[in-house]
PDB file of C-alpha atoms and ligand atoms in Angstrom:
ATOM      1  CA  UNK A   1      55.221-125.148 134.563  1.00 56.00           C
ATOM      2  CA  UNK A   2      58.570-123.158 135.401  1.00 65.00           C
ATOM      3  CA  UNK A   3      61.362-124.373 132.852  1.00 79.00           C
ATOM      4  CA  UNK A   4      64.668-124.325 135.522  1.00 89.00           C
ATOM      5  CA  UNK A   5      67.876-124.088 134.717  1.00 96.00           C
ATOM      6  CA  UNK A   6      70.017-126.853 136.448  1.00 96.00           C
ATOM      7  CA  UNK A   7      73.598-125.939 138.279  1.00 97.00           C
ATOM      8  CA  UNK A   8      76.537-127.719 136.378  1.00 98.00           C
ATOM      9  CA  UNK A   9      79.185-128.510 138.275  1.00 97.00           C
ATOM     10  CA  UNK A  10      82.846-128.661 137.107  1.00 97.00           C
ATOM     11  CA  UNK A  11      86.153-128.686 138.462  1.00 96.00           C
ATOM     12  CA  UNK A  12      87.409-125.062 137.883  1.00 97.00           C
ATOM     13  CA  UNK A  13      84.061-124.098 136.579  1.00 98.00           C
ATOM     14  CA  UNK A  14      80.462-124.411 137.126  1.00 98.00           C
ATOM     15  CA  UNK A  15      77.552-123.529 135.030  1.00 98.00           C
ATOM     16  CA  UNK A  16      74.281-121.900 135.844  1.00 98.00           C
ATOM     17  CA  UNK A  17      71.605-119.447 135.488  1.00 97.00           C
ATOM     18  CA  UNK A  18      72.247-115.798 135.152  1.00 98.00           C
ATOM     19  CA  UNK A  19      70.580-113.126 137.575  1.00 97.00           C
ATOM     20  CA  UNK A  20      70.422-109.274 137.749  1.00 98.00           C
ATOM     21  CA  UNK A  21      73.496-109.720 140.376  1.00 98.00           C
ATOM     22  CA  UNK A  22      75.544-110.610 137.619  1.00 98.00           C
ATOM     23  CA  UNK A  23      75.149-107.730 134.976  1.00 98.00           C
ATOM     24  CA  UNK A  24      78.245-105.891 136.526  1.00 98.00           C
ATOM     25  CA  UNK A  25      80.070-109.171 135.812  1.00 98.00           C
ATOM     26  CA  UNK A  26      78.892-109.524 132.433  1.00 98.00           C
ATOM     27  CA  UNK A  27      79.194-106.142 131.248  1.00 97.00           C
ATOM     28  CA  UNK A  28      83.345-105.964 132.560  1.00 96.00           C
ATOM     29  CA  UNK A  29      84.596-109.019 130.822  1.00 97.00           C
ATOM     30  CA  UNK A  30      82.183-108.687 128.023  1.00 97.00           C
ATOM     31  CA  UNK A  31      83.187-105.599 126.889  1.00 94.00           C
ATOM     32  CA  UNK A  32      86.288-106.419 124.858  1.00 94.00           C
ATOM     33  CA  UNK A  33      87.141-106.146 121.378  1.00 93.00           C
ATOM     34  CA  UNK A  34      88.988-109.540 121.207  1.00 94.00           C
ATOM     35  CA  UNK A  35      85.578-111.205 122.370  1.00 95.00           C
ATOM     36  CA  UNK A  36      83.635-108.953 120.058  1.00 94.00           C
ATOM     37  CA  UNK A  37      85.413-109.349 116.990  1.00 92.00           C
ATOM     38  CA  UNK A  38      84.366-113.047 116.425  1.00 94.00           C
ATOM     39  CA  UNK A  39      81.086-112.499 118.113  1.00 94.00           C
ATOM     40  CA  UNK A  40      78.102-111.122 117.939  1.00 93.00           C
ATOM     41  CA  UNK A  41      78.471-109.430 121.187  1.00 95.00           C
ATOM     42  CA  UNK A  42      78.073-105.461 120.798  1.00 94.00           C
ATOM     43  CA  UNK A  43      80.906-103.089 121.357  1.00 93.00           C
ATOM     44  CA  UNK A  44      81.012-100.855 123.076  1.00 95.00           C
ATOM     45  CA  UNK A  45      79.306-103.052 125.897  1.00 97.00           C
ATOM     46  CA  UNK A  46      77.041-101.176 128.050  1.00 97.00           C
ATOM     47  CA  UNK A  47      75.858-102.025 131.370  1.00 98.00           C
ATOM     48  CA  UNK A  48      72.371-101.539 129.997  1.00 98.00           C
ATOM     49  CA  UNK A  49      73.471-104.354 127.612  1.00 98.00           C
ATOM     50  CA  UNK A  50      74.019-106.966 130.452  1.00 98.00           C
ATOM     51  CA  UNK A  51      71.090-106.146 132.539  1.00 98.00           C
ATOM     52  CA  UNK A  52      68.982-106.286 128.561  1.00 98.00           C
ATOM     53  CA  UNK A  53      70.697-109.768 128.128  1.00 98.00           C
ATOM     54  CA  UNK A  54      69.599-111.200 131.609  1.00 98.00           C
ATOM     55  CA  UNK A  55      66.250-110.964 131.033  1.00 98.00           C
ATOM     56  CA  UNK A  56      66.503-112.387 127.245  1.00 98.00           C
ATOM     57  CA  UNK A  57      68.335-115.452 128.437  1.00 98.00           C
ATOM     58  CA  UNK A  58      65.107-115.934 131.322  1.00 97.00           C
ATOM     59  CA  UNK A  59      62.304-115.056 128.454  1.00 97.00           C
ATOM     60  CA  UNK A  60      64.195-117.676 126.118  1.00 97.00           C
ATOM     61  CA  UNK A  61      64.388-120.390 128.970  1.00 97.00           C
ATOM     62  CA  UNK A  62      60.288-120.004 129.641  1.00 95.00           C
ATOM     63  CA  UNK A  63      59.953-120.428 125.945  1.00 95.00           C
ATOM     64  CA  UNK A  64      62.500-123.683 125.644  1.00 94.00           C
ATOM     65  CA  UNK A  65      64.266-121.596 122.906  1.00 95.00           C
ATOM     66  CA  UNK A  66      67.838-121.097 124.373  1.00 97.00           C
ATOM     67  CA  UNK A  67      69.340-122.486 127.519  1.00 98.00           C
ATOM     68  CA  UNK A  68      72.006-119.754 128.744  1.00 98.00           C
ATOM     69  CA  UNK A  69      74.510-120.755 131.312  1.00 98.00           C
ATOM     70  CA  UNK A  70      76.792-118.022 132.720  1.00 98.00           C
ATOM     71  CA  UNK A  71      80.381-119.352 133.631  1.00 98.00           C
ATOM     72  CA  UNK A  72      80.746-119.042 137.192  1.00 98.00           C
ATOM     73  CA  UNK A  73      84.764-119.499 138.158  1.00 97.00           C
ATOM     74  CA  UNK A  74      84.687-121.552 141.406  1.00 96.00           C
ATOM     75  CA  UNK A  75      87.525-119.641 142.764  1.00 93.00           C
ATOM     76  CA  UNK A  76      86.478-115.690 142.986  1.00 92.00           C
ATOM     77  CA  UNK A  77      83.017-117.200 142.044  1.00 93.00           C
ATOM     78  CA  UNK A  78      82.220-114.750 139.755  1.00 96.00           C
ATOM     79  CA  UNK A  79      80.512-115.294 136.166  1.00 98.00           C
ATOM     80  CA  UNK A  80      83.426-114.799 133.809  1.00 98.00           C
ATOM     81  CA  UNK A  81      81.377-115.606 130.499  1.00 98.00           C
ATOM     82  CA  UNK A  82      78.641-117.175 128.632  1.00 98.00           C
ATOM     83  CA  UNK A  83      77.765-120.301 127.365  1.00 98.00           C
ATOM     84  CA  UNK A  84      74.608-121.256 125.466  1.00 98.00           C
ATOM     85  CA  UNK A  85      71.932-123.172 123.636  1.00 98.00           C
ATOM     86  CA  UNK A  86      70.258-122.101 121.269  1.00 98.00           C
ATOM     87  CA  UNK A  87      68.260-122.436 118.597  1.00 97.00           C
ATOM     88  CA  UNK A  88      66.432-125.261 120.356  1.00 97.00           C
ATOM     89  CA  UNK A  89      64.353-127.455 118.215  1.00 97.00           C
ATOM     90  CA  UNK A  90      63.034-130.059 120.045  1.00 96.00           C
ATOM     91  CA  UNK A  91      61.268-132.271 117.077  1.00 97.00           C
ATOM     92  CA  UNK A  92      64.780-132.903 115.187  1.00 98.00           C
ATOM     93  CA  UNK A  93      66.383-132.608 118.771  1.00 98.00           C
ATOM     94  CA  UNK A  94      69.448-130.077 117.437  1.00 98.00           C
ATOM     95  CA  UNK A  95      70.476-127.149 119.131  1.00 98.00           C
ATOM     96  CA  UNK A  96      73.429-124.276 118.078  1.00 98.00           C
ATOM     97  CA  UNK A  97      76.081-123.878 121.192  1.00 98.00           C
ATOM     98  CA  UNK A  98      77.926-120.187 121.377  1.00 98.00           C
ATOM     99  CA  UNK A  99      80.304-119.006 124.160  1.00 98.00           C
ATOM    100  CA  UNK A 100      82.725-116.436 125.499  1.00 98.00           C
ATOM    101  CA  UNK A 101      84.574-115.958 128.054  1.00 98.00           C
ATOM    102  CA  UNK A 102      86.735-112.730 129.440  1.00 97.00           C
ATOM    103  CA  UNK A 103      90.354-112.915 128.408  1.00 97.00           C
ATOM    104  CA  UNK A 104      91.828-112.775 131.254  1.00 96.00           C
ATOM    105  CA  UNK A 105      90.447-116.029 131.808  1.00 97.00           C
ATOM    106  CA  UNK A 106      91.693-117.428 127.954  1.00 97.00           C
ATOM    107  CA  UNK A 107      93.672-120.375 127.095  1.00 96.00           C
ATOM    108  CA  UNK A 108      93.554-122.515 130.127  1.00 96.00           C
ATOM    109  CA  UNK A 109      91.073-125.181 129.349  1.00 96.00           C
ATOM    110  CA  UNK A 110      87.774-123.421 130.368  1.00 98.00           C
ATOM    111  CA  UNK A 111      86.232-122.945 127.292  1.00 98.00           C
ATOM    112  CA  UNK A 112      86.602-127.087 127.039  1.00 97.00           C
ATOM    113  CA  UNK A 113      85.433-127.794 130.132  1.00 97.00           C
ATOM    114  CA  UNK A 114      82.107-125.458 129.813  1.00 98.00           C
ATOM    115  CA  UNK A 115      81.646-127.317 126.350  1.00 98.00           C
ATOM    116  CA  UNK A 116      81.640-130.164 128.028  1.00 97.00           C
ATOM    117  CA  UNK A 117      79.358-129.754 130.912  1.00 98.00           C
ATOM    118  CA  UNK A 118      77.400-128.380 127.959  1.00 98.00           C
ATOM    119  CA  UNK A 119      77.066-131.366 125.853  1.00 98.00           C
ATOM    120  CA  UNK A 120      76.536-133.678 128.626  1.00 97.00           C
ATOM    121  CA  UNK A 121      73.742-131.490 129.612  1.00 98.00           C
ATOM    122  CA  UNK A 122      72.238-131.189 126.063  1.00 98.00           C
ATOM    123  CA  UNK A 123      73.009-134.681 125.271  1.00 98.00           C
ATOM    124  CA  UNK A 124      71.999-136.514 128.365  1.00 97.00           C
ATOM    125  CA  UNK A 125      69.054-134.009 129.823  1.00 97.00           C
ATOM    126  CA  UNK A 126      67.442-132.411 126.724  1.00 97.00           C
ATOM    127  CA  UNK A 127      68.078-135.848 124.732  1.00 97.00           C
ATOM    128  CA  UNK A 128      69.405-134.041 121.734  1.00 98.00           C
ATOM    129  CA  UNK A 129      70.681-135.838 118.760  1.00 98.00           C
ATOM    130  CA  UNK A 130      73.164-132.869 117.421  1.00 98.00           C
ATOM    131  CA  UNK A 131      74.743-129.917 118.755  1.00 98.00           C
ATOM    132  CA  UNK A 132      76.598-127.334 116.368  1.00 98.00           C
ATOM    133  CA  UNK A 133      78.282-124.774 116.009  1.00 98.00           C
ATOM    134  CA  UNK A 134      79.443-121.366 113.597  1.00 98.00           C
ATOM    135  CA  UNK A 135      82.756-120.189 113.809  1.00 98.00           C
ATOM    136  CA  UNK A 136      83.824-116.792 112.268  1.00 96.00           C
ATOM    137  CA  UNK A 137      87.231-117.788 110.065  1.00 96.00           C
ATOM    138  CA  UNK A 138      89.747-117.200 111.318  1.00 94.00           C
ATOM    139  CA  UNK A 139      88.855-117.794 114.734  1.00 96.00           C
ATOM    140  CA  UNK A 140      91.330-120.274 115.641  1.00 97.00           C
ATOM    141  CA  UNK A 141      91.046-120.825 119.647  1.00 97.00           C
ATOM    142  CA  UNK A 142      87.387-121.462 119.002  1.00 98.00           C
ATOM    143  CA  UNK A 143      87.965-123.880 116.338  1.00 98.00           C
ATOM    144  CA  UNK A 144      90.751-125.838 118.372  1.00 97.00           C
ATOM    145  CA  UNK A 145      88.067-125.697 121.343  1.00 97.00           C
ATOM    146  CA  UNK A 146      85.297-127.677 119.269  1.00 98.00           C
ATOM    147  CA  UNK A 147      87.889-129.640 117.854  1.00 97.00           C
ATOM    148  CA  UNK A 148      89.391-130.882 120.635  1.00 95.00           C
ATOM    149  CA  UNK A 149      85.762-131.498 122.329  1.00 96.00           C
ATOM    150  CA  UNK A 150      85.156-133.723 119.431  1.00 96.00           C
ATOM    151  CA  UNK A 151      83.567-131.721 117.088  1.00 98.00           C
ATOM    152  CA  UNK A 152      83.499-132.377 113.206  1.00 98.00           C
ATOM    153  CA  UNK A 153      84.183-129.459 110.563  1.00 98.00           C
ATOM    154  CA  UNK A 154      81.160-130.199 108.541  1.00 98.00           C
ATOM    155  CA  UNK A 155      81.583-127.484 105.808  1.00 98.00           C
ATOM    156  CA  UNK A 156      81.774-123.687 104.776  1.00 98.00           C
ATOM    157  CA  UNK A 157      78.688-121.275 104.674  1.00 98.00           C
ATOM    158  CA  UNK A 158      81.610-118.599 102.465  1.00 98.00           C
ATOM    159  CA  UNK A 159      80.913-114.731 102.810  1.00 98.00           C
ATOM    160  CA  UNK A 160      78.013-115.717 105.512  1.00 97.00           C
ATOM    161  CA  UNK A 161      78.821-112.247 107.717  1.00 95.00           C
ATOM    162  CA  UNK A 162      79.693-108.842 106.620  1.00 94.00           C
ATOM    163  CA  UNK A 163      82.379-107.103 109.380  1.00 90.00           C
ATOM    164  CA  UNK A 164      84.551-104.403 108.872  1.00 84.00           C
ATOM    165  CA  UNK A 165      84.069-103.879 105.520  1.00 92.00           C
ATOM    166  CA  UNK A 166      84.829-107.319 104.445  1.00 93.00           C
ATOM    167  CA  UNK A 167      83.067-110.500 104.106  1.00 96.00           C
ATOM    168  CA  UNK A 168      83.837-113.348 106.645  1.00 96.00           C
ATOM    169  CA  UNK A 169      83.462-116.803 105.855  1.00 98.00           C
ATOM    170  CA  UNK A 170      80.864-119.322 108.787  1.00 98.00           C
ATOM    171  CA  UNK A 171      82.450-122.727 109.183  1.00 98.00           C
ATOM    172  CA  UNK A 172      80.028-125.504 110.533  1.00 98.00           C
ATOM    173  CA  UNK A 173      81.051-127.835 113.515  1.00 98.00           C
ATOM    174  CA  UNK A 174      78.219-130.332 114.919  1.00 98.00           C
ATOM    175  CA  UNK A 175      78.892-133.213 117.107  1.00 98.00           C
ATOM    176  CA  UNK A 176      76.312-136.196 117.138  1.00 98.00           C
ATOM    177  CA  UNK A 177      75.248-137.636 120.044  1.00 98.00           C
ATOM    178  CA  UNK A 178      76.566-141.331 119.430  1.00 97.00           C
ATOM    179  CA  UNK A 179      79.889-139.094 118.583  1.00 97.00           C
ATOM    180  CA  UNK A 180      79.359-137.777 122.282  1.00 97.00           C
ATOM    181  CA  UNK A 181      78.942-141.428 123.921  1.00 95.00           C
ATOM    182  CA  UNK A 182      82.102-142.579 122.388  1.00 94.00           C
ATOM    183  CA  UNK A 183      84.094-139.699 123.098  1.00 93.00           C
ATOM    184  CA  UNK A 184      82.878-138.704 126.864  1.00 90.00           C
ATOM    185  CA  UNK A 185      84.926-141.749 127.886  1.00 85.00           C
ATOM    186  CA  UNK A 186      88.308-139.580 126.976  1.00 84.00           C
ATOM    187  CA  UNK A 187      87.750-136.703 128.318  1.00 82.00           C
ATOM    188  CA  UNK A 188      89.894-135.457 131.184  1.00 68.00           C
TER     189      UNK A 188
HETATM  190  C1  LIG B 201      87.102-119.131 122.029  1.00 87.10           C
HETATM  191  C2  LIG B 201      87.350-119.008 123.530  1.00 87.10           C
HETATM  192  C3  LIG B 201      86.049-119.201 124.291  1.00 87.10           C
HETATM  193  C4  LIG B 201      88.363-120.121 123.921  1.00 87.10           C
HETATM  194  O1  LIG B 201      88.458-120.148 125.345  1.00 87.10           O
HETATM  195  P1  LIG B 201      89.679-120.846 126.120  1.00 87.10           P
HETATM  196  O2  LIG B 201      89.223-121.166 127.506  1.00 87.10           O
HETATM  197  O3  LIG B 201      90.891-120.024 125.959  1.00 87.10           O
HETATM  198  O4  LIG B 201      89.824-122.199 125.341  1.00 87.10           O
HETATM  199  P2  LIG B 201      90.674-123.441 125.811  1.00 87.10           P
HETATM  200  O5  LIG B 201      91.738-123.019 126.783  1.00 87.10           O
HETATM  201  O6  LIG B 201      89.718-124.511 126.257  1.00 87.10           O
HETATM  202  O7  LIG B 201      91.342-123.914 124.456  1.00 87.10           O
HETATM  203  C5  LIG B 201      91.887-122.959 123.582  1.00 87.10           C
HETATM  204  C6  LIG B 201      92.799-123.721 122.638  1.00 87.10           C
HETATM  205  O8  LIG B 201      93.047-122.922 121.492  1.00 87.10           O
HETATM  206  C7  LIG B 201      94.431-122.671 121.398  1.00 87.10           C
HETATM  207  N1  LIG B 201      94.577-121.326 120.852  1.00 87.10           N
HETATM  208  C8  LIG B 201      94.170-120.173 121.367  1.00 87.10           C
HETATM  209  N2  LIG B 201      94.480-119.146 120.546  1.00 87.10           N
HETATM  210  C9  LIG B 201      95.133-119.698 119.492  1.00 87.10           C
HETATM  211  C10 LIG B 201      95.740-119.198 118.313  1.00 87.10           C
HETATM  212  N3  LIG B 201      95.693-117.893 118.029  1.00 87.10           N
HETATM  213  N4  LIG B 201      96.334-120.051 117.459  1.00 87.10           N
HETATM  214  C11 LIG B 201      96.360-121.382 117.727  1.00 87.10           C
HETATM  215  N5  LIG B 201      95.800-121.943 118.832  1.00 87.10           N
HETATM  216  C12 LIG B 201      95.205-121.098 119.692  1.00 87.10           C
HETATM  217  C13 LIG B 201      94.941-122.816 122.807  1.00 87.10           C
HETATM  218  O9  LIG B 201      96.339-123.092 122.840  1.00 87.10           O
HETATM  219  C14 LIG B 201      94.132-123.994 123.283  1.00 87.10           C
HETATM  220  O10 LIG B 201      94.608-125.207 122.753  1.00 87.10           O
HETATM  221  P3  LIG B 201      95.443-126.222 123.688  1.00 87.10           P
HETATM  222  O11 LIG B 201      94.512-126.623 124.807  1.00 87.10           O
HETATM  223  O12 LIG B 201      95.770-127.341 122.777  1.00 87.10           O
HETATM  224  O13 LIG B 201      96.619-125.479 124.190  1.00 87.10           O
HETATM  225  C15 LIG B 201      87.959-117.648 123.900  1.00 87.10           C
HETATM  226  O14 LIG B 201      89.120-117.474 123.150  1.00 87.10           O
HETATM  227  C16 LIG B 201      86.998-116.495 123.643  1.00 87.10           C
HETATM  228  O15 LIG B 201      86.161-116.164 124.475  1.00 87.10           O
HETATM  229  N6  LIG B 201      87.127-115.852 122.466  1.00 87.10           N
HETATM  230  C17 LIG B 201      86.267-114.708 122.122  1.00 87.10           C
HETATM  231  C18 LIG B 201      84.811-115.103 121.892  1.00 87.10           C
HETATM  232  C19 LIG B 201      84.683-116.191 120.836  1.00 87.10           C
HETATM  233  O16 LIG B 201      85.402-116.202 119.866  1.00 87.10           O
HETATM  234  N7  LIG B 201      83.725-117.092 121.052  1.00 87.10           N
HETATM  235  C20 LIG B 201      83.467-118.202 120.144  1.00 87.10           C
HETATM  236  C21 LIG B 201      82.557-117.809 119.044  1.00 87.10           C
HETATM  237  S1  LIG B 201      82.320-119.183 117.919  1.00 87.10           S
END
């Protein structure tokens, strides 16, 4: 049977599945150093890269490994990042969540509100138990984001990632899904 992906619908935002109409999308606000540096996104971005990444994100729904959302802003509805999860594992119900978004678009609550479609999605629909995350240090907006979603730092993986000639530390952020009930309530 088909594994869809379901529309999620926000208020500047929604969330939902990426097609071969989109690569152009992808590939200009992609292709950034400020996204890339924290990422693992490649750079340069190539066209060839989007269209490559479309059909990874539909080969990873069929197998119910990763569930990848593109960030459609309502407005000039175009997709204007990614959101994601991965690393599905459906007998201790935990996936990993990664996103970007182009930075024209930074700093005005999207990145929350895509997390939070994301969780409720994760949470509610896949019945997951735990949701992380791995942040690059010092990637502070990304931090703050999880944070303020009602994450928990749960530790340090040090000198996980080897960029630019110098090791970066990995730290952890999961949010539980008991963590989620209590917290949805607050959320604006
Ligand atoms: C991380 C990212 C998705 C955040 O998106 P966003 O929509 O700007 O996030 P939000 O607006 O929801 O929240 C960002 C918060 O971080 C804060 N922030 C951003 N840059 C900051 C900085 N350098 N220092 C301190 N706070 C910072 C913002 O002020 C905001 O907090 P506030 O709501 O209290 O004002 C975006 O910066 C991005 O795409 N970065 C590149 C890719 C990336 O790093 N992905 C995550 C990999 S783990």
């Amino acid at each position: 049977m088909p594994v869809m992906l379901p529309t999620l619908k926000g208020r500047k935002i929604n969330l939902r599945r990426v097609h071969k109409s989109d690569a152009e999308s992808i590939y200009k606000h992609a292709g950034d150093e400020e996204i890339s540096r924290y990422t693992f996104l490649p750079n340069p971005y190539r066209l060839d890269d989007a269209y490559r990444f479309i059909a990874v994100t539909h080969t990873a729904l069929r197998a119910k490994k990763a569930f990848n959302f593109g960030i459609e802003y309502k407005e000039e509805k175009e997709i204007i990042g990614m959101i994601s999860l991965e690393h599905v594992n459906f007998q201790h119900l935990f996936a990993e969540t990664g996103y970007w978004l182009g930075r024209k678009y930074w700093s005005q609550g999207i990145a929350r509100e895509a997390l939070q479609l994301v969780l409720k999605f994760g949470f509610e629909q896949l019945k997951l138990n735990r949701i992380y995350a791995r942040v690059m240090h010092p990637n502070i907006a990304s931090a703050r984001v999880l944070e303020k979603t009602g994450f928990k730092k749960e530790g340090i993986m040090r000198k996980s990632i080897w960029r630019g000639g110098t090791w970066m530390d990995l730290i952890w952020y999961a949010i539980l899904k008991e963590e989620y009930k209590h917290i949805k309530a607050d959320w604006k």
